[in-house]
mmCIF file of C-alpha atoms in Angstrom:
data_model
loop_
_atom_site.group_PDB
_atom_site.id
_atom_site.type_symbol
_atom_site.label_atom_id
_atom_site.label_comp_id
_atom_site.label_asym_id
_atom_site.label_seq_id
_atom_site.Cartn_x
_atom_site.Cartn_y
_atom_site.Cartn_z
ATOM 1 C CA UNK V 145 -58.111 186.920 148.702
ATOM 2 C CA UNK V 146 -59.318 185.042 145.752
ATOM 3 C CA UNK V 147 -61.814 187.941 145.287
ATOM 4 C CA UNK V 148 -59.326 189.989 145.330
ATOM 5 C CA UNK V 149 -57.074 188.177 143.259
ATOM 6 C CA UNK V 150 -59.788 187.413 140.404
ATOM 7 C CA UNK V 151 -60.309 191.214 140.310
ATOM 8 C CA UNK V 152 -56.836 191.867 139.761
ATOM 9 C CA UNK V 153 -56.560 189.088 137.332
ATOM 10 C CA UNK V 154 -59.443 190.594 135.409
ATOM 11 C CA UNK V 155 -57.774 194.108 135.526
ATOM 12 C CA UNK V 156 -54.234 192.979 134.384
ATOM 13 C CA UNK V 157 -56.170 191.388 131.453
ATOM 14 C CA UNK V 158 -57.858 194.342 130.106
ATOM 15 C CA UNK V 159 -55.293 196.498 130.773
ATOM 16 C CA UNK V 160 -52.887 193.996 128.728
ATOM 17 C CA UNK V 161 -55.249 194.290 125.915
ATOM 18 C CA UNK V 162 -55.036 198.473 125.759
ATOM 19 C CA UNK V 163 -58.409 198.954 127.901
ATOM 20 C CA UNK V 164 -58.923 200.925 130.941
ATOM 21 C CA UNK V 165 -61.912 200.105 133.187
ATOM 22 C CA UNK V 166 -63.894 202.790 133.914
ATOM 23 C CA UNK V 167 -65.524 203.252 137.582
ATOM 24 C CA UNK V 168 -63.877 200.248 138.777
ATOM 25 C CA UNK V 169 -65.846 199.630 142.268
ATOM 26 C CA UNK V 170 -67.493 196.585 144.222
ATOM 27 C CA UNK V 171 -70.999 197.312 142.431
ATOM 28 C CA UNK V 172 -69.042 195.851 139.427
ATOM 29 C CA UNK V 173 -67.986 192.856 140.491
ATOM 30 C CA UNK V 174 -70.184 189.770 140.259
ATOM 31 C CA UNK V 175 -69.607 186.403 141.756
ATOM 32 C CA UNK V 176 -70.478 182.708 140.039
ATOM 33 C CA UNK V 177 -72.181 180.094 142.300
ATOM 34 C CA UNK V 178 -68.675 179.023 142.473
ATOM 35 C CA UNK V 179 -67.596 182.219 144.086
ATOM 36 C CA UNK V 180 -65.294 183.235 141.283
ATOM 37 C CA UNK V 181 -65.388 187.354 140.474
ATOM 38 C CA UNK V 182 -65.969 188.740 137.575
ATOM 39 C CA UNK V 183 -66.089 192.005 136.215
ATOM 40 C CA UNK V 184 -69.453 193.274 135.290
ATOM 41 C CA UNK V 185 -70.493 196.930 133.510
ATOM 42 C CA UNK V 186 -74.433 196.789 135.324
ATOM 43 C CA UNK V 187 -74.491 200.508 135.716
ATOM 44 C CA UNK V 188 -74.507 201.453 131.790
ATOM 45 C CA UNK V 189 -77.894 198.832 131.608
ATOM 46 C CA UNK V 190 -79.594 200.019 135.077
ATOM 47 C CA UNK V 191 -83.296 200.917 134.289
ATOM 48 C CA UNK V 192 -83.754 204.209 136.250
ATOM 49 C CA UNK V 193 -87.151 205.876 136.666
ATOM 50 C CA UNK V 194 -85.830 209.280 136.547
ATOM 51 C CA UNK V 195 -83.192 211.967 135.879
ATOM 52 C CA UNK V 196 -82.324 212.174 139.015
ATOM 53 C CA UNK V 197 -81.809 208.767 140.160
ATOM 54 C CA UNK V 198 -79.537 208.169 137.514
ATOM 55 C CA UNK V 199 -77.577 211.105 138.555
ATOM 56 C CA UNK V 200 -77.433 209.756 142.309
ATOM 57 C CA UNK V 201 -76.085 207.197 140.768
ATOM 58 C CA UNK V 202 -73.496 208.320 139.024
ATOM 59 C CA UNK V 203 -72.426 210.377 141.622
ATOM 60 C CA UNK V 204 -72.297 207.553 144.079
ATOM 61 C CA UNK V 205 -68.646 206.260 142.046
ATOM 62 C CA UNK V 206 -67.004 209.097 143.990
ATOM 63 C CA UNK V 207 -66.037 206.587 146.627
ATOM 64 C CA UNK V 208 -64.099 204.665 144.924
ATOM 65 C CA UNK V 209 -62.505 207.477 142.441
ATOM 66 C CA UNK V 210 -59.136 208.265 142.620
ATOM 67 C CA UNK V 211 -58.145 211.567 143.920
ATOM 68 C CA UNK V 212 -56.497 213.381 140.516
ATOM 69 C CA UNK V 213 -59.817 212.107 138.956
ATOM 70 C CA UNK V 214 -62.246 213.726 141.540
ATOM 71 C CA UNK V 215 -60.110 216.923 141.306
ATOM 72 C CA UNK V 216 -59.346 216.889 137.755
ATOM 73 C CA UNK V 217 -61.151 218.846 134.784
ATOM 74 C CA UNK V 218 -63.842 216.836 133.550
ATOM 75 C CA UNK V 219 -62.926 218.069 130.115
ATOM 76 C CA UNK V 220 -59.584 217.141 129.781
ATOM 77 C CA UNK V 221 -58.950 214.583 132.823
ATOM 78 C CA UNK V 222 -57.876 211.539 131.494
ATOM 79 C CA UNK V 223 -58.294 208.440 133.426
ATOM 80 C CA UNK V 224 -55.336 206.441 133.448
ATOM 81 C CA UNK V 225 -54.769 202.567 134.405
ATOM 82 C CA UNK V 226 -52.946 203.990 137.654
ATOM 83 C CA UNK V 227 -56.389 205.558 138.871
ATOM 84 C CA UNK V 228 -57.757 201.895 138.279
ATOM 85 C CA UNK V 229 -55.023 200.979 141.077
ATOM 86 C CA UNK V 230 -56.645 203.212 143.824
ATOM 87 C CA UNK V 231 -59.829 201.739 143.361
ATOM 88 C CA UNK V 232 -58.760 198.641 143.569
ATOM 89 C CA UNK V 233 -57.112 199.442 146.921
ATOM 90 C CA UNK V 234 -60.867 200.847 148.005
ATOM 91 C CA UNK V 235 -62.487 197.316 146.947
ATOM 92 C CA UNK V 236 -59.656 195.249 148.844
ATOM 93 C CA UNK V 237 -60.469 197.841 151.805
ATOM 94 C CA UNK V 238 -64.431 196.960 151.342
ATOM 95 C CA UNK V 239 -63.407 193.228 151.468
ATOM 96 C CA UNK V 240 -61.680 193.414 154.268
ATOM 97 C CA UNK V 241 -64.335 195.781 156.159
ATOM 98 C CA UNK V 242 -67.077 194.554 155.278
ATOM 99 C CA UNK V 243 -68.998 197.715 154.531
ATOM 100 C CA UNK V 244 -69.292 200.424 152.149
ATOM 101 C CA UNK V 245 -66.676 203.181 152.094
ATOM 102 C CA UNK V 246 -67.464 206.354 153.622
ATOM 103 C CA UNK V 247 -70.804 205.445 154.188
ATOM 104 C CA UNK V 248 -71.226 208.204 156.740
ATOM 105 C CA UNK V 249 -70.497 210.242 154.373
ATOM 106 C CA UNK V 250 -72.710 211.751 151.123
ATOM 107 C CA UNK V 251 -70.684 210.635 147.459
ATOM 108 C CA UNK V 252 -69.888 214.685 147.131
ATOM 109 C CA UNK V 253 -68.256 215.154 150.790
ATOM 110 C CA UNK V 254 -66.528 211.975 150.178
ATOM 111 C CA UNK V 255 -65.235 213.202 147.054
ATOM 112 C CA UNK V 256 -64.102 216.579 148.403
ATOM 113 C CA UNK V 257 -62.342 214.680 151.259
ATOM 114 C CA UNK V 258 -60.650 212.862 149.151
ATOM 115 C CA UNK V 259 -59.225 214.826 146.364
ATOM 116 C CA UNK V 260 -58.616 218.311 148.766
ATOM 117 C CA UNK V 261 -57.827 216.685 152.402
ATOM 118 C CA UNK V 262 -56.335 213.590 151.889
ATOM 119 C CA UNK V 263 -59.345 211.499 153.238
ATOM 120 C CA UNK V 264 -58.412 207.480 153.033
ATOM 121 C CA UNK V 265 -60.634 205.035 155.252
ATOM 122 C CA UNK V 266 -59.297 203.407 158.468
ATOM 123 C CA UNK V 267 -58.014 200.067 157.929
ATOM 124 C CA UNK V 268 -59.466 197.879 160.381
ATOM 125 C CA UNK V 269 -56.824 196.764 163.244
ATOM 126 C CA UNK V 270 -57.375 193.154 162.240
ATOM 127 C CA UNK V 271 -56.631 193.451 158.489
ATOM 128 C CA UNK V 272 -53.780 191.031 157.254
ATOM 129 C CA UNK V 273 -50.375 193.063 156.923
ATOM 130 C CA UNK V 274 -49.947 192.552 153.327
ATOM 131 C CA UNK V 275 -53.075 193.464 152.384
ATOM 132 C CA UNK V 276 -52.757 196.808 154.585
ATOM 133 C CA UNK V 277 -49.459 197.345 152.942
ATOM 134 C CA UNK V 278 -51.285 197.053 149.495
ATOM 135 C CA UNK V 279 -54.634 199.467 150.572
ATOM 136 C CA UNK V 280 -51.434 201.819 151.469
ATOM 137 C CA UNK V 281 -49.708 201.414 147.936
ATOM 138 C CA UNK V 282 -52.852 201.833 146.193
ATOM 139 C CA UNK V 283 -53.575 204.635 147.761
ATOM 140 C CA UNK V 284 -51.014 206.947 147.053
ATOM 141 C CA UNK V 285 -51.589 210.696 146.170
ATOM 142 C CA UNK V 286 -49.071 209.938 143.619
ATOM 143 C CA UNK V 287 -50.784 207.680 140.315
ATOM 144 C CA UNK V 288 -46.886 206.984 139.488
ATOM 145 C CA UNK V 289 -46.098 205.335 142.966
ATOM 146 C CA UNK V 290 -48.864 202.910 142.881
ATOM 147 C CA UNK V 291 -48.352 199.427 142.145
ATOM 148 C CA UNK V 292 -48.826 198.075 138.798
ATOM 149 C CA UNK V 293 -51.517 195.209 138.454
ATOM 150 C CA UNK V 294 -48.990 192.837 137.849
ATOM 151 C CA UNK V 295 -46.980 193.998 140.844
ATOM 152 C CA UNK V 296 -50.680 193.665 143.065
ATOM 153 C CA UNK V 297 -51.370 190.231 141.199
ATOM 154 C CA UNK V 298 -47.703 188.792 141.703
ATOM 155 C CA UNK V 299 -48.277 190.258 146.269
ATOM 156 C CA UNK V 300 -51.858 188.613 146.201
ATOM 157 C CA UNK V 301 -50.807 185.103 144.728
ATOM 158 C CA UNK V 302 -47.685 184.606 146.748
ATOM 159 C CA UNK V 303 -49.471 185.788 150.259
ATOM 160 C CA UNK V 304 -52.119 183.013 149.101
ATOM 161 C CA UNK V 305 -49.551 180.670 148.199
ATOM 162 C CA UNK V 306 -47.799 181.581 151.762
ATOM 163 C CA UNK V 307 -51.193 180.768 153.726
ATOM 164 C CA UNK V 308 -52.138 177.480 151.455
ATOM 165 C CA UNK V 309 -48.512 176.079 152.399
ATOM 166 C CA UNK V 310 -48.702 177.140 156.346
ATOM 167 C CA UNK V 311 -52.336 174.952 156.781
ATOM 168 C CA UNK V 312 -50.829 172.096 155.501
#
């Protein structure tokens, strides 16, 4: 919950300042020595030995991309803040499941499944209901039906507060 809340706070902060984070995925989340999550963009500075390595790195991001971004014309598609909401839902799934989404698929197979077939990862049975509900909302095919980051953050904070009060 803490990592998800930190990431949601970071994205909300960036959005509040008129910036849309591109390529949101678990590879972009950095943890400090106290376990606080921060957003980074290490992909831009990654050293690649060959052009093929760089291309594979780029296509691997399909696992987290929203269907409208995958299906769009690369020349005309405009990433929206709501596309980041979809990616955030994928991050929650990976935090809960403890594995990489669509690991049995190549990045291209995952992309086709997400955009053309409505593929979503199976939510683990032991997933807390609040996170299950949040993932399903974040993965809605219609971007305007996805929750805003303010709502996501409110849900996570409320859930954390309820959990803390029950343990006292």
